[in-house]
Amino acid sequence: LAQTFPWFGTLSLKEGKAADEARMAQKQYDSVKVRLFYQVKDAYYEYYYLRRAIEITQENIELLKRLESVAQAKVRAGGDSGAVVKAQVEIGKLEDRLKSLQDFRSPVVAKLNATMGLPSEELLPWPGDFQATNTPLDKVALLQWLDDTNPDIQSLELQVKANEKAIQLARKKFYPDVTLGVDYISTGDGSAPVLSDRGKDPIMAMFSINIPVWNRKNRAGLREAKSQREASEYALEDAENRLASELEMAWFAFQDAERKRDLYRNTLTPLAENSLKVAQESYESGRSDFLEWIDAQRLLLEFQLSYERALVDREQSLAGIEQIVGQEMTSVSIRQQKEAL
């Protein structure tokens, strides 16, 4: 029986390196999970926008049909028929847009199904209305938080630690391994009666040292381990810089979408609705032509769609921030941001 014992500290280094690599695998799994959550949210909000675009377009078609009926009443009273033609042209344009939006449902649903592992042809129900997340984010806190929560950065940090242990293990190869053992030999009774130890089976202790004489190989292994550590350090630095840049872009997109959402909801859309009413009254009283009424309707449609687009862009940007940071922006995480400042 024999057992080889590596040099002092070798086993603990191997254990630590294996533990770091196991945690790296966990962080890589977390990274994939975070990206998948982002893809689902991004596709879901796009599906919601499609629903709202279809609804708003349908509402504007109905509005134009009412405008057309008003114009036809004026024609019957002796007015110009050009207004009716203009209304019909606008209705035709919106009906064509509506058809395109309705046909676009299949590819949007297919993308959402793909993120959730469902058959691409399975038709999902329309998303319901959602409450916009109230998230008072702080960019400085998010940047400080990035290193502690992003799974890609955490995985690379563990890679650096594992490679540092690999260097120490490479140095251990310059030291000998020790082998301890015991040997038992069955001799039998023997044929010489004069021998005093006749019939006694010997037990022998063994001790040996494996001397590392292949120094060129060991030095090459040490250089390789140092190069791998250096490469992992550069990869970590690159990931930190890249993710900080991506967070800056996602932060800009979030702030810009939030500003536009508030602008269209609180200012532009109410003004467009009021402008449409004024244009209708002016046309019915004969103070303006039908084209001004049509222009007011177009403007309202544009602002309604722009508001929905900004609302969706904000939520998609927030999902992008969550992917980069590696954590969902909940009330708990917001409080942690404030405490980090």
PDB file of N, CA and C in Angstrom, residues 136-183:
ATOM      1  N   PRO A 136     -36.914  55.626  -9.682  1.00  0.00           N
ATOM      2  CA  PRO A 136     -36.018  56.790  -9.621  1.00  0.00           C
ATOM      3  C   PRO A 136     -34.556  56.342  -9.637  1.00  0.00           C
ATOM      4  N   LEU A 137     -34.061  55.993 -10.811  1.00  0.00           N
ATOM      5  CA  LEU A 137     -32.707  55.454 -10.921  1.00  0.00           C
ATOM      6  C   LEU A 137     -31.661  56.540 -10.739  1.00  0.00           C
ATOM      7  N   ASP A 138     -30.497  56.127 -10.292  1.00  0.00           N
ATOM      8  CA  ASP A 138     -29.355  57.024 -10.151  1.00  0.00           C
ATOM      9  C   ASP A 138     -28.177  56.421 -10.914  1.00  0.00           C
ATOM     10  N   LYS A 139     -27.678  57.158 -11.897  1.00  0.00           N
ATOM     11  CA  LYS A 139     -26.627  56.618 -12.756  1.00  0.00           C
ATOM     12  C   LYS A 139     -25.343  56.332 -11.984  1.00  0.00           C
ATOM     13  N   VAL A 140     -24.973  57.222 -11.073  1.00  0.00           N
ATOM     14  CA  VAL A 140     -23.737  57.027 -10.298  1.00  0.00           C
ATOM     15  C   VAL A 140     -23.833  55.748  -9.474  1.00  0.00           C
ATOM     16  N   ALA A 141     -24.993  55.533  -8.834  1.00  0.00           N
ATOM     17  CA  ALA A 141     -25.166  54.322  -8.039  1.00  0.00           C
ATOM     18  C   ALA A 141     -25.148  53.084  -8.911  1.00  0.00           C
ATOM     19  N   LEU A 142     -25.742  53.163 -10.094  1.00  0.00           N
ATOM     20  CA  LEU A 142     -25.754  52.015 -10.995  1.00  0.00           C
ATOM     21  C   LEU A 142     -24.335  51.646 -11.431  1.00  0.00           C
ATOM     22  N   LEU A 143     -23.523  52.651 -11.741  1.00  0.00           N
ATOM     23  CA  LEU A 143     -22.141  52.389 -12.143  1.00  0.00           C
ATOM     24  C   LEU A 143     -21.349  51.756 -11.001  1.00  0.00           C
ATOM     25  N   GLN A 144     -21.594  52.229  -9.777  1.00  0.00           N
ATOM     26  CA  GLN A 144     -20.895  51.650  -8.627  1.00  0.00           C
ATOM     27  C   GLN A 144     -21.395  50.238  -8.347  1.00  0.00           C
ATOM     28  N   TRP A 145     -22.640  50.016  -8.649  1.00  0.00           N
ATOM     29  CA  TRP A 145     -23.285  48.739  -8.388  1.00  0.00           C
ATOM     30  C   TRP A 145     -22.895  47.678  -9.409  1.00  0.00           C
ATOM     31  N   LEU A 146     -22.438  48.133 -10.568  1.00  0.00           N
ATOM     32  CA  LEU A 146     -22.206  47.241 -11.698  1.00  0.00           C
ATOM     33  C   LEU A 146     -21.246  46.104 -11.351  1.00  0.00           C
ATOM     34  N   ASP A 147     -20.123  46.423 -10.720  1.00  0.00           N
ATOM     35  CA  ASP A 147     -19.115  45.407 -10.413  1.00  0.00           C
ATOM     36  C   ASP A 147     -19.624  44.351  -9.439  1.00  0.00           C
ATOM     37  N   ASP A 148     -20.579  44.746  -8.584  1.00  0.00           N
ATOM     38  CA  ASP A 148     -21.045  43.827  -7.538  1.00  0.00           C
ATOM     39  C   ASP A 148     -22.173  42.921  -7.999  1.00  0.00           C
ATOM     40  N   THR A 149     -22.862  43.276  -9.084  1.00  0.00           N
ATOM     41  CA  THR A 149     -24.063  42.527  -9.454  1.00  0.00           C
ATOM     42  C   THR A 149     -24.028  41.940 -10.856  1.00  0.00           C
ATOM     43  N   ASN A 150     -23.177  42.448 -11.747  1.00  0.00           N
ATOM     44  CA  ASN A 150     -23.165  41.903 -13.104  1.00  0.00           C
ATOM     45  C   ASN A 150     -22.505  40.526 -13.110  1.00  0.00           C
ATOM     46  N   PRO A 151     -23.195  39.492 -13.581  1.00  0.00           N
ATOM     47  CA  PRO A 151     -22.625  38.132 -13.526  1.00  0.00           C
ATOM     48  C   PRO A 151     -21.417  37.949 -14.434  1.00  0.00           C
ATOM     49  N   ASP A 152     -21.341  38.681 -15.555  1.00  0.00           N
ATOM     50  CA  ASP A 152     -20.173  38.552 -16.432  1.00  0.00           C
ATOM     51  C   ASP A 152     -18.916  39.058 -15.735  1.00  0.00           C
ATOM     52  N   ILE A 153     -19.029  40.215 -15.064  1.00  0.00           N
ATOM     53  CA  ILE A 153     -17.879  40.753 -14.334  1.00  0.00           C
ATOM     54  C   ILE A 153     -17.505  39.828 -13.179  1.00  0.00           C
ATOM     55  N   GLN A 154     -18.509  39.334 -12.466  1.00  0.00           N
ATOM     56  CA  GLN A 154     -18.225  38.429 -11.350  1.00  0.00           C
ATOM     57  C   GLN A 154     -17.547  37.150 -11.836  1.00  0.00           C
ATOM     58  N   SER A 155     -17.982  36.643 -12.990  1.00  0.00           N
ATOM     59  CA  SER A 155     -17.361  35.438 -13.545  1.00  0.00           C
ATOM     60  C   SER A 155     -15.903  35.690 -13.900  1.00  0.00           C
ATOM     61  N   LEU A 156     -15.623  36.847 -14.495  1.00  0.00           N
ATOM     62  CA  LEU A 156     -14.243  37.165 -14.869  1.00  0.00           C
ATOM     63  C   LEU A 156     -13.379  37.411 -13.631  1.00  0.00           C
ATOM     64  N   GLU A 157     -13.945  37.997 -12.596  1.00  0.00           N
ATOM     65  CA  GLU A 157     -13.190  38.166 -11.347  1.00  0.00           C
ATOM     66  C   GLU A 157     -12.813  36.808 -10.754  1.00  0.00           C
ATOM     67  N   LEU A 158     -13.737  35.875 -10.809  1.00  0.00           N
ATOM     68  CA  LEU A 158     -13.423  34.519 -10.328  1.00  0.00           C
ATOM     69  C   LEU A 158     -12.387  33.845 -11.219  1.00  0.00           C
ATOM     70  N   GLN A 159     -12.429  34.165 -12.526  1.00  0.00           N
ATOM     71  CA  GLN A 159     -11.426  33.617 -13.436  1.00  0.00           C
ATOM     72  C   GLN A 159     -10.032  34.118 -13.071  1.00  0.00           C
ATOM     73  N   VAL A 160      -9.930  35.394 -12.723  1.00  0.00           N
ATOM     74  CA  VAL A 160      -8.643  35.946 -12.299  1.00  0.00           C
ATOM     75  C   VAL A 160      -8.152  35.233 -11.036  1.00  0.00           C
ATOM     76  N   LYS A 161      -9.068  35.025 -10.074  1.00  0.00           N
ATOM     77  CA  LYS A 161      -8.679  34.338  -8.843  1.00  0.00           C
ATOM     78  C   LYS A 161      -8.231  32.906  -9.126  1.00  0.00           C
ATOM     79  N   ALA A 162      -8.968  32.216  -9.995  1.00  0.00           N
ATOM     80  CA  ALA A 162      -8.591  30.838 -10.327  1.00  0.00           C
ATOM     81  C   ALA A 162      -7.238  30.794 -11.017  1.00  0.00           C
ATOM     82  N   ASN A 163      -6.977  31.754 -11.902  1.00  0.00           N
ATOM     83  CA  ASN A 163      -5.685  31.790 -12.593  1.00  0.00           C
ATOM     84  C   ASN A 163      -4.544  32.145 -11.638  1.00  0.00           C
ATOM     85  N   GLU A 164      -4.821  32.955 -10.616  1.00  0.00           N
ATOM     86  CA  GLU A 164      -3.799  33.250  -9.609  1.00  0.00           C
ATOM     87  C   GLU A 164      -3.445  31.973  -8.837  1.00  0.00           C
ATOM     88  N   LYS A 165      -4.442  31.194  -8.531  1.00  0.00           N
ATOM     89  CA  LYS A 165      -4.165  29.915  -7.851  1.00  0.00           C
ATOM     90  C   LYS A 165      -3.425  28.961  -8.792  1.00  0.00           C
ATOM     91  N   ALA A 166      -3.721  29.045 -10.095  1.00  0.00           N
ATOM     92  CA  ALA A 166      -3.010  28.206 -11.053  1.00  0.00           C
ATOM     93  C   ALA A 166      -1.520  28.553 -11.081  1.00  0.00           C
ATOM     94  N   ILE A 167      -1.189  29.837 -10.909  1.00  0.00           N
ATOM     95  CA  ILE A 167       0.221  30.242 -10.834  1.00  0.00           C
ATOM     96  C   ILE A 167       0.882  29.622  -9.604  1.00  0.00           C
ATOM     97  N   GLN A 168       0.185  29.697  -8.478  1.00  0.00           N
ATOM     98  CA  GLN A 168       0.750  29.111  -7.256  1.00  0.00           C
ATOM     99  C   GLN A 168       0.909  27.594  -7.390  1.00  0.00           C
ATOM    100  N   LEU A 169      -0.042  26.961  -8.070  1.00  0.00           N
ATOM    101  CA  LEU A 169       0.087  25.517  -8.305  1.00  0.00           C
ATOM    102  C   LEU A 169       1.265  25.218  -9.228  1.00  0.00           C
ATOM    103  N   ALA A 170       1.496  26.078 -10.220  1.00  0.00           N
ATOM    104  CA  ALA A 170       2.631  25.870 -11.118  1.00  0.00           C
ATOM    105  C   ALA A 170       3.949  25.986 -10.358  1.00  0.00           C
ATOM    106  N   ARG A 171       4.004  26.868  -9.371  1.00  0.00           N
ATOM    107  CA  ARG A 171       5.214  26.992  -8.554  1.00  0.00           C
ATOM    108  C   ARG A 171       5.412  25.755  -7.686  1.00  0.00           C
ATOM    109  N   LYS A 172       4.316  25.135  -7.259  1.00  0.00           N
ATOM    110  CA  LYS A 172       4.423  23.938  -6.424  1.00  0.00           C
ATOM    111  C   LYS A 172       5.072  22.785  -7.184  1.00  0.00           C
ATOM    112  N   LYS A 173       5.032  22.829  -8.512  1.00  0.00           N
ATOM    113  CA  LYS A 173       5.623  21.741  -9.300  1.00  0.00           C
ATOM    114  C   LYS A 173       7.154  21.724  -9.195  1.00  0.00           C
ATOM    115  N   PHE A 174       7.748  22.817  -8.702  1.00  0.00           N
ATOM    116  CA  PHE A 174       9.197  22.838  -8.500  1.00  0.00           C
ATOM    117  C   PHE A 174       9.603  22.103  -7.217  1.00  0.00           C
ATOM    118  N   TYR A 175       8.619  21.715  -6.422  1.00  0.00           N
ATOM    119  CA  TYR A 175       8.901  21.011  -5.172  1.00  0.00           C
ATOM    120  C   TYR A 175       8.554  19.531  -5.331  1.00  0.00           C
ATOM    121  N   PRO A 176       9.209  18.662  -4.562  1.00  0.00           N
ATOM    122  CA  PRO A 176       8.988  17.217  -4.734  1.00  0.00           C
ATOM    123  C   PRO A 176       7.680  16.748  -4.106  1.00  0.00           C
ATOM    124  N   ASP A 177       7.197  15.616  -4.595  1.00  0.00           N
ATOM    125  CA  ASP A 177       6.092  14.900  -3.968  1.00  0.00           C
ATOM    126  C   ASP A 177       6.669  13.801  -3.080  1.00  0.00           C
ATOM    127  N   VAL A 178       6.012  13.520  -1.990  1.00  0.00           N
ATOM    128  CA  VAL A 178       6.473  12.517  -1.023  1.00  0.00           C
ATOM    129  C   VAL A 178       5.508  11.342  -1.055  1.00  0.00           C
ATOM    130  N   THR A 179       6.069  10.140  -1.107  1.00  0.00           N
ATOM    131  CA  THR A 179       5.253   8.926  -1.108  1.00  0.00           C
ATOM    132  C   THR A 179       5.575   8.105   0.139  1.00  0.00           C
ATOM    133  N   LEU A 180       4.540   7.764   0.877  1.00  0.00           N
ATOM    134  CA  LEU A 180       4.668   6.895   2.047  1.00  0.00           C
ATOM    135  C   LEU A 180       3.909   5.608   1.768  1.00  0.00           C
ATOM    136  N   GLY A 181       4.492   4.468   2.236  1.00  0.00           N
ATOM    137  CA  GLY A 181       3.817   3.210   1.975  1.00  0.00           C
ATOM    138  C   GLY A 181       4.255   2.109   2.922  1.00  0.00           C
ATOM    139  N   VAL A 182       3.594   0.977   2.802  1.00  0.00           N
ATOM    140  CA  VAL A 182       3.927  -0.197   3.598  1.00  0.00           C
ATOM    141  C   VAL A 182       3.824  -1.410   2.682  1.00  0.00           C
ATOM    142  N   ASP A 183       4.764  -2.354   2.862  1.00  0.00           N
ATOM    143  CA  ASP A 183       4.796  -3.550   2.017  1.00  0.00           C
ATOM    144  C   ASP A 183       4.797  -4.791   2.912  1.00  0.00           C
TER     145      ASP A 183
END
